[in-house]
Coordinates of C-alpha atoms in Angstrom, one line a residue:
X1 CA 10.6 42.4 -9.8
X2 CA 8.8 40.4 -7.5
X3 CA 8.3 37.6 -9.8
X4 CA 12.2 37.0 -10.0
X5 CA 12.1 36.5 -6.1
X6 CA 11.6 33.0 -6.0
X7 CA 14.3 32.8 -9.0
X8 CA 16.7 34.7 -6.6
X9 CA 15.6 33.2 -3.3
X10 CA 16.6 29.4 -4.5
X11 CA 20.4 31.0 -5.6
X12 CA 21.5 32.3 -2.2
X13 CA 23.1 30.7 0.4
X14 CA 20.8 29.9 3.5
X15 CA 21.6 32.8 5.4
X16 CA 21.1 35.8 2.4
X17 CA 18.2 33.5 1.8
X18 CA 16.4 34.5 5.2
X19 CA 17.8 38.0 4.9
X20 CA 15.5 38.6 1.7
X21 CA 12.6 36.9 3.5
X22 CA 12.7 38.9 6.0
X23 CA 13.0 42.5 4.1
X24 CA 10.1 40.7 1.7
X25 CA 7.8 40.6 4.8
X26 CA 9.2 43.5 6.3
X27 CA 8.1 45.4 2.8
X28 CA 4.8 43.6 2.5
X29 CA 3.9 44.7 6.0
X30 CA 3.8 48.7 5.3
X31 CA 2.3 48.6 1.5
X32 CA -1.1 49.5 1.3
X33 CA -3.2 46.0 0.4
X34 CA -3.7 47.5 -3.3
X35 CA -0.2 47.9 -4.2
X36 CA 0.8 44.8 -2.6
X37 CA -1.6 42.8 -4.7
X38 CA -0.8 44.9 -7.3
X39 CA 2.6 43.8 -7.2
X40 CA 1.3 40.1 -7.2
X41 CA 0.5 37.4 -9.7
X42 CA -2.9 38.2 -11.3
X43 CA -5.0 35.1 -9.5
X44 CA -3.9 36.2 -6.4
X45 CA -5.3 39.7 -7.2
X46 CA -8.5 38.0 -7.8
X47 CA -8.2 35.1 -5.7
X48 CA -7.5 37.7 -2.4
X49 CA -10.3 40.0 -3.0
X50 CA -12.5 36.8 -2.5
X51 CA -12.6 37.2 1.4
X52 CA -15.1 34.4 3.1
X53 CA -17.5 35.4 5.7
X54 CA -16.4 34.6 9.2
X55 CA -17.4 31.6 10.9
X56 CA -19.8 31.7 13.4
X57 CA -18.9 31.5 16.5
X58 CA -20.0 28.7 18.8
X59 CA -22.9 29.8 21.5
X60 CA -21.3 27.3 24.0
X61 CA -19.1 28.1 27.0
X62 CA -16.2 26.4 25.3
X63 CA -15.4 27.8 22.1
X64 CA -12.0 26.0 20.5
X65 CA -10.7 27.6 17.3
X66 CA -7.7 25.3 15.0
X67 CA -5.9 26.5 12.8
X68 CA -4.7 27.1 10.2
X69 CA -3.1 23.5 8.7
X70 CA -5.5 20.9 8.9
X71 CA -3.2 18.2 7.6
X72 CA -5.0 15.6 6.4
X73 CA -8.2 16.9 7.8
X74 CA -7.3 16.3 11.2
X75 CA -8.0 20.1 12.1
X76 CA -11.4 19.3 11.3
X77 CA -11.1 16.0 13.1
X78 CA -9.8 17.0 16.4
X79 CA -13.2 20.1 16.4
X80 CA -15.1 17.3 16.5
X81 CA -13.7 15.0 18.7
X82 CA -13.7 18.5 21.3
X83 CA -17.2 18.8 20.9
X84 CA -17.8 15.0 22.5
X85 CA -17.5 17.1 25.6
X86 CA -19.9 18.8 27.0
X87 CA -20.4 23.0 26.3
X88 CA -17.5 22.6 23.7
X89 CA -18.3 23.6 20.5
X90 CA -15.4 24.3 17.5
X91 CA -14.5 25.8 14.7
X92 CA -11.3 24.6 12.5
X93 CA -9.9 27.0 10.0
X94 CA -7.3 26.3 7.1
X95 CA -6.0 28.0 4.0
X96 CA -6.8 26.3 0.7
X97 CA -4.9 26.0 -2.5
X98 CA -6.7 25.6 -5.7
X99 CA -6.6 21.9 -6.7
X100 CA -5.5 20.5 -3.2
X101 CA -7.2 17.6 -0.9
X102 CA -10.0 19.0 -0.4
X103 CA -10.0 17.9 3.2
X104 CA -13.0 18.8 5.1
X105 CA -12.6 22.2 7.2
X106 CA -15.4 24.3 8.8
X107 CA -13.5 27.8 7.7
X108 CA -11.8 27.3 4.2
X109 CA -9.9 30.1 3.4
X110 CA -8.0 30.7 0.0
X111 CA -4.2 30.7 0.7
X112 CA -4.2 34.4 -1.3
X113 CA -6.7 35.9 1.4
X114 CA -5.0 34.3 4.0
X115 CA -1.4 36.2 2.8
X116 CA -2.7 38.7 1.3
X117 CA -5.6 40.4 2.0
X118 CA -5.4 42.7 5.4
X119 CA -9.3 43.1 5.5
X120 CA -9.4 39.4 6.1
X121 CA -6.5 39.6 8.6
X122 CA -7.9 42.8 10.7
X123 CA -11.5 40.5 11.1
X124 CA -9.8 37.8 11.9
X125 CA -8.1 39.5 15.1
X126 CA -11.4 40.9 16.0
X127 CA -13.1 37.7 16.0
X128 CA -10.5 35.3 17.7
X129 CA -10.9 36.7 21.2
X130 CA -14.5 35.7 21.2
X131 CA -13.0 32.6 20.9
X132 CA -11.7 30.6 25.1
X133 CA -9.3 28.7 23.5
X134 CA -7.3 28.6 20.7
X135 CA -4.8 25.4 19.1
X136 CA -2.1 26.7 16.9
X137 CA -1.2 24.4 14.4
X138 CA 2.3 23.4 12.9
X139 CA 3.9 26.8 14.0
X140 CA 2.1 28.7 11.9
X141 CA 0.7 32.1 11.9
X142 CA -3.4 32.4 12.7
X143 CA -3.3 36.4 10.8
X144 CA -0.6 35.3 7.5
X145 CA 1.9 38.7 8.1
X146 CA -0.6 40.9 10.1
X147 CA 1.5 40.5 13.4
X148 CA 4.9 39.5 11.8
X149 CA 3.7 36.0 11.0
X150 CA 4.6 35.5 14.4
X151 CA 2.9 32.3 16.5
X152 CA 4.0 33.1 19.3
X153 CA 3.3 36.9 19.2
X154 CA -0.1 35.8 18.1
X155 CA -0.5 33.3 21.2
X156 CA 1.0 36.3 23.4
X157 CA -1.5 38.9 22.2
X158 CA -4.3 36.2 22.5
X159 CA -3.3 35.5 26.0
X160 CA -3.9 39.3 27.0
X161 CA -7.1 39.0 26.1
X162 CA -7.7 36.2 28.2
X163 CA -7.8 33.2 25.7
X164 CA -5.6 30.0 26.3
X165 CA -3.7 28.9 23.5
X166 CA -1.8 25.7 23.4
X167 CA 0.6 25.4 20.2
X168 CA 0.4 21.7 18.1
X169 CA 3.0 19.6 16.1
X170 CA 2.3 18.0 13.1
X171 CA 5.3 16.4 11.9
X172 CA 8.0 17.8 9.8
X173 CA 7.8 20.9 11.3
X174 CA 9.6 19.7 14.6
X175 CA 11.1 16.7 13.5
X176 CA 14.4 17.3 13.5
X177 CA 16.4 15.4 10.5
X178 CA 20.0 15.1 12.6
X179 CA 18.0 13.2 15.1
X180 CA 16.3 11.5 12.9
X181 CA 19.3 9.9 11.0
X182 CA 20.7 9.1 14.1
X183 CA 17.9 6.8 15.1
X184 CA 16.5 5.6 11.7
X185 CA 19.2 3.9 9.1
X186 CA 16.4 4.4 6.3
X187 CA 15.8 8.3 7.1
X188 CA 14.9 10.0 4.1
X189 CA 15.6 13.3 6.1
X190 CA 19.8 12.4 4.3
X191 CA 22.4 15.5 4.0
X192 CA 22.3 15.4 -0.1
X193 CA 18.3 16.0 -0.2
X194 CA 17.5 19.5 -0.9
X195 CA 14.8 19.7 1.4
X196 CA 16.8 18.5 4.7
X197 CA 18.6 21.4 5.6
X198 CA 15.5 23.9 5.0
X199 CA 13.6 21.1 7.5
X200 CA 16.7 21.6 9.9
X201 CA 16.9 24.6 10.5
X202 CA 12.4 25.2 10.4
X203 CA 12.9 22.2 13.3
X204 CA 15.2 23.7 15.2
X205 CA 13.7 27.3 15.5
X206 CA 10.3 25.8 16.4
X207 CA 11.7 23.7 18.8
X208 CA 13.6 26.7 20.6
X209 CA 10.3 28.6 20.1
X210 CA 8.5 25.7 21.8
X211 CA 10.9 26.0 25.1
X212 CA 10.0 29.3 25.7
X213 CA 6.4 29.1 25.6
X214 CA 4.6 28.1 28.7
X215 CA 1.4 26.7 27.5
X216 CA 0.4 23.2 26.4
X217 CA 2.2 21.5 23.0
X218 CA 0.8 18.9 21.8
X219 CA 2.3 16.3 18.6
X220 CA 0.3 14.6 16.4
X221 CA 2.4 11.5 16.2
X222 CA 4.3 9.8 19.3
X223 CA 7.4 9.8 17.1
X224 CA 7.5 13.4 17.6
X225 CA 8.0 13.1 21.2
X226 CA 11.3 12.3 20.7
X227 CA 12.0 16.1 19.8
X228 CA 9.4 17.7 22.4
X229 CA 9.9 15.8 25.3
X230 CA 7.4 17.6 27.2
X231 CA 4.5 17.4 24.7
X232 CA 1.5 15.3 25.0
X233 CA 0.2 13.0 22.3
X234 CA -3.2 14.0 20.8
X235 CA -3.7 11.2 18.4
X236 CA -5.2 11.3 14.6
X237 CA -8.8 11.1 14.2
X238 CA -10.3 8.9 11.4
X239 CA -13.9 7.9 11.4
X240 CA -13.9 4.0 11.7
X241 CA -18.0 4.2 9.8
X242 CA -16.5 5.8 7.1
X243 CA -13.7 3.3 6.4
X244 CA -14.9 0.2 7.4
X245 CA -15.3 -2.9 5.1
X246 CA -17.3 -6.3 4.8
X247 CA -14.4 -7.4 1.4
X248 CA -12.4 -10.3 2.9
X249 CA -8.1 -9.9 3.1
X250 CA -6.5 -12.2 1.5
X251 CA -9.1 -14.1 -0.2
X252 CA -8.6 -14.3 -3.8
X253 CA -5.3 -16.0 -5.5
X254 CA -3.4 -12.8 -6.5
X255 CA -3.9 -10.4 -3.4
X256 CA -3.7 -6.9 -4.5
X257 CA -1.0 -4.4 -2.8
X258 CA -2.1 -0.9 -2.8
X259 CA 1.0 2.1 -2.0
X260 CA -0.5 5.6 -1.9
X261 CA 2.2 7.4 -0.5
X262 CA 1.7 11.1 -0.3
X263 CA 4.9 11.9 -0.4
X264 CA 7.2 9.1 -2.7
X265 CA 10.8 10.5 -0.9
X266 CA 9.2 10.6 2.1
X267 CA 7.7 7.4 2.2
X268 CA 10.3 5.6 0.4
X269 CA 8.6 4.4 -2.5
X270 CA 11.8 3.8 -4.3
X271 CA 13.0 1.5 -2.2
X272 CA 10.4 -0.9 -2.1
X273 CA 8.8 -0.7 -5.5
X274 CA 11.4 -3.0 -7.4
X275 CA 10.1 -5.7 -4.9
X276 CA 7.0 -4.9 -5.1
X277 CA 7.7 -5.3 -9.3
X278 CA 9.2 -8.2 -9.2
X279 CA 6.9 -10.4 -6.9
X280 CA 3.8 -9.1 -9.9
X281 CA 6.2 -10.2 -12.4
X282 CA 6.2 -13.6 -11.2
X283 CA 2.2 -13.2 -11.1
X284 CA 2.3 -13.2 -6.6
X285 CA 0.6 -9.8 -6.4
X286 CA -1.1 -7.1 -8.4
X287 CA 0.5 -4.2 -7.7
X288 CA -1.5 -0.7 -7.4
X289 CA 0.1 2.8 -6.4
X290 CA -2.2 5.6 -5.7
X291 CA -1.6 8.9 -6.3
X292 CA -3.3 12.4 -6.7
X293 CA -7.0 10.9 -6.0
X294 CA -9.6 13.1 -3.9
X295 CA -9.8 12.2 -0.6
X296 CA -13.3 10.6 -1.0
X297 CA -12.0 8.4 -3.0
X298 CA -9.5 6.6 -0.8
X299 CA -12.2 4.2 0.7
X300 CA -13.0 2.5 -2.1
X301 CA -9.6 2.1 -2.9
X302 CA -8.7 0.4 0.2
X303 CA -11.7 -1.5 0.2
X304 CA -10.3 -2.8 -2.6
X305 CA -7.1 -4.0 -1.2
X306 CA -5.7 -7.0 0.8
X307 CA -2.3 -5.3 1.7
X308 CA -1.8 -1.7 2.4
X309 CA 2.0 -0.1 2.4
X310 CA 2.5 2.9 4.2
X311 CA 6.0 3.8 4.5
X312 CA 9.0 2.4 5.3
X313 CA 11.5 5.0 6.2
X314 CA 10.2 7.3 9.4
X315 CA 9.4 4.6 11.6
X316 CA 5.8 6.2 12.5
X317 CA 2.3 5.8 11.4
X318 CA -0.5 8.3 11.2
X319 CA -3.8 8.9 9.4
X320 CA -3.2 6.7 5.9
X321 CA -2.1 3.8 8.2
X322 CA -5.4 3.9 10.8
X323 CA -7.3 4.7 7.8
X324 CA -6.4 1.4 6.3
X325 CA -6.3 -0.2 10.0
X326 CA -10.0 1.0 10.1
X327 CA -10.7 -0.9 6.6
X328 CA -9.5 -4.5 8.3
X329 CA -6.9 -4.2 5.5
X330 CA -3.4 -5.9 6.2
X331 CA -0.7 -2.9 6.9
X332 CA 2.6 -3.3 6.2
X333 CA 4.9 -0.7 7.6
X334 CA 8.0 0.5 9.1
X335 CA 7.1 1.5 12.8
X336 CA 9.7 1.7 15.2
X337 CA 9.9 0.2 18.6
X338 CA 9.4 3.6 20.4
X339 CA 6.2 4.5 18.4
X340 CA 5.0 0.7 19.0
X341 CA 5.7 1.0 22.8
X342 CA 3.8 4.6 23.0
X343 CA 1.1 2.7 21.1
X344 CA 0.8 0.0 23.7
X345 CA 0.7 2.3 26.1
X346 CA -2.0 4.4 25.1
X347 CA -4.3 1.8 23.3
X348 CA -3.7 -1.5 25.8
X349 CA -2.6 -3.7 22.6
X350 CA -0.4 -4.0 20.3
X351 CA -0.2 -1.5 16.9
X352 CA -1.1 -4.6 14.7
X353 CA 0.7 -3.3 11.6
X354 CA 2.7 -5.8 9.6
X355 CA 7.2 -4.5 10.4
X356 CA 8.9 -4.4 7.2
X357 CA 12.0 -2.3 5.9
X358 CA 13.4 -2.1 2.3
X359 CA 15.6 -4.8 3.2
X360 CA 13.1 -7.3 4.4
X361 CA 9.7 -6.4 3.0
X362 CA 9.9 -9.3 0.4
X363 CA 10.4 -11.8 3.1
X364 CA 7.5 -10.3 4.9
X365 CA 5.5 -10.5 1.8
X366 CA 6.1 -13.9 0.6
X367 CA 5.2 -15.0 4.5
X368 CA 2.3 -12.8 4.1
X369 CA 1.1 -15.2 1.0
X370 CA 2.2 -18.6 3.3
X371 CA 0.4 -17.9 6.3
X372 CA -3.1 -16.3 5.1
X373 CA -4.7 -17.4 8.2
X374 CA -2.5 -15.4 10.5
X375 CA -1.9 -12.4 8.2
X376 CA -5.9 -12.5 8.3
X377 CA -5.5 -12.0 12.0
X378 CA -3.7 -9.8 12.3
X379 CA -6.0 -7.5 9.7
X380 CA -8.6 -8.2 11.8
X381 CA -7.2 -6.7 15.0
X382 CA -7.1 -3.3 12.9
X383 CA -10.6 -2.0 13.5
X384 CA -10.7 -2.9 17.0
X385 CA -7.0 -0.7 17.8
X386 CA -8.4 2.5 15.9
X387 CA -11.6 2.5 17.8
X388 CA -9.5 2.3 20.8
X389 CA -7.0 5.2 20.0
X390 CA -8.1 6.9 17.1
X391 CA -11.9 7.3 16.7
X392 CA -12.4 10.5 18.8
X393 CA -12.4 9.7 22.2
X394 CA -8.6 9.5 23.3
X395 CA -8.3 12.5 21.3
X396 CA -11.4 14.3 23.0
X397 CA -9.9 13.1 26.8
X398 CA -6.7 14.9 25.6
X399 CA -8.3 17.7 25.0
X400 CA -10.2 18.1 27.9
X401 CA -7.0 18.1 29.8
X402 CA -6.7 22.2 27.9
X403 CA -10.3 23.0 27.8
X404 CA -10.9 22.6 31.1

């Protein structure tokens, strides 16, 4: 029975859809842990009797627990850019699938026991009060179904016992798509993708959620500000050590393009590859895309780059774009005036990433190849704007604002 849920779930309307959900968690809340898993595919049988041990605790007055996304590592990221302060110390906590990222986290813990397994749950709620603050990430729940999978019962019950909790955005889980298509003709958020209308309606609810809660919100991306006016930016965190590079842009005949979109629809891969195919065809660019490599390997492949395409149909950028930035590599990317304008703002200068849509990135290109000199300045800008905004330090100053 409960493998045809999935099969059933995907044929109902919207509506019956969230009905079963509910009686699903409503059900899985009263089993005993031994039928439930029971009742479960056999790796998560296995894979939720695996229960971690729990993180330590920091011994500082400050104690900052994240979780439980960590998108692209910036969890992780952001505990570390808290601990630049002083008596801060952090822990970040996601769940893992097998086979994902493999982004670094200082509490992995395997999506089954994160679900699944009460024992895990019940120490979990014992341990976050020894915790002063706590970020809630992407309006999900800290304790999988313990308290309903309820944020905001979570951050309720954690405020009686006296810790702060401040709830962050991460992207499409606020971004509303009706807004979205309103402002940005290239949207891939469109009324025939079968995604859209799931992400309307997750947007919405966390944005009604997010007016009722009195504590700090914070966004991950200034785009986002758009649907949570009264959030603060705490900007990505990439380590500009890690991705810098001595390789010249633009230096040998055929520059090499790299795409590594994470996801194509999102991103709007389609859109731009036949361009992209075209100008290698007439032997202007080699053409690389990227996907499905570790994490550790993505700084050797932009290393390896002159020209960097990040996406061309939010209007934002975000980690892969300072990650590229931080490489001196030329970015070429959709980023809208708003998100530009916030940029100023907060860094002093201007976002120097390359503006191209579907409609005009071969233009862009082919003036790319005519003016090497100034597309080499531009690149070159790149490392200097992420130190500014996205090494740490903004991020820890927007912190300290909370853990204060």
């Amino acid at each position: 029975m409960v493998a045809v849920l999935p099969w059933l779930r995907r044929r109902l309307p919207g509506p019956a859809a969230r009905v079963l959900d509910a009686l699903v968690r409503g059900v899985l809340r009263v089993l005993p842990e031994s039928l439930r898993l029971a009742l479960g595919p056999a790796h998560l049988r296995r894979s939720a009797r695996e229960v971690p041990p729990d993180p330590v605790v920091p011994a500082t007055p400050v104690r900052l627990y994240i979780a439980p996304a960590n998108f692209a590592g910036q969890g992780h990221a952001w505990a570390r850019a808290a601990e630049r302060l002083p008596g801060v110390g952090a822990v970040s906590m996601a769940f893992v699938r097998p086979g994902g990222f493999a982004f670094p986290v200082d509490d992995p813990v395997p999506e089954a026991v994160y679900g699944h397994s009460r024992r895990w749950q019940r120490r979990r709620r014992e341990l976050l009060p020894r915790f002063t603050h706590v970020i809630v990430e992407a309006g999900r729940p800290l304790l999988g179904h313990l308290m309903g999978a309820d944020p905001f019962a979570e951050a309720e019950w954690l405020r009686a016992q006296g810790v702060q909790v401040a709830m962050l955005c991460h992207g499409s889980d606020v971004r509303l798509p009706s807004r979205h298509r309103a402002l940005e003709p290239w949207s891939p958020l469109t009324e025939d993708w079968s995604t859209t209308a799931v992400l309307e309606e997750q947007a919405a609810r966390l944005a009604a959620r997010l007016e009722g809660f009195d504590g700090p919100v914070l966004v991950s991306t200034p785009d986002l500000l758009l649907d949570v006016p009264r959030a603060t930016w705490l900007p990505v965190v990439v380590d500009p050590a890690r991705w810098a590079s001595q390789v010249p842009v633009l230096g040998r005949e055929v520059p090499v393009v790299v795409h590594a979109p994470s996801s194509a629809h999102v991103k709007g891969s389609e859109l731009v590859e036949p361009v992209l195919r075209s100008l290698e065809e007439r032997g202007l660019v080699e053409y690389r895309r990227v996907e499905g490599l570790p994490a550790e390997e993505m700084p050797r492949v932009y290393r390896e780059a002159d020209v960097v395409l990040d996406q061309f149909r939010i209007g934002n950028y975000g980690v892969a774009a300072c990650e590229a930035m931080a490489a001196g590599r030329l970015v070429v990317s959709h980023v809208s005036d708003f998100v530009r304008e916030r940029a100023r703002e907060a860094a002093g200068a201007e976002l120097p990433i390359l503006e191209a849509t579907p409609k005009t990135l071969e233009q862009v290109l082919l003036e790319v190849l005519a003016d090497r000199a100034g597309a080499r300045a531009l690149a070159a800008q790149g490392p200097g704007f992420v130190r500014r905004l996205h090494d740490g330090s903004r991020a820890a100053q927007v912190l300290a604002g909370f853990l204060r």
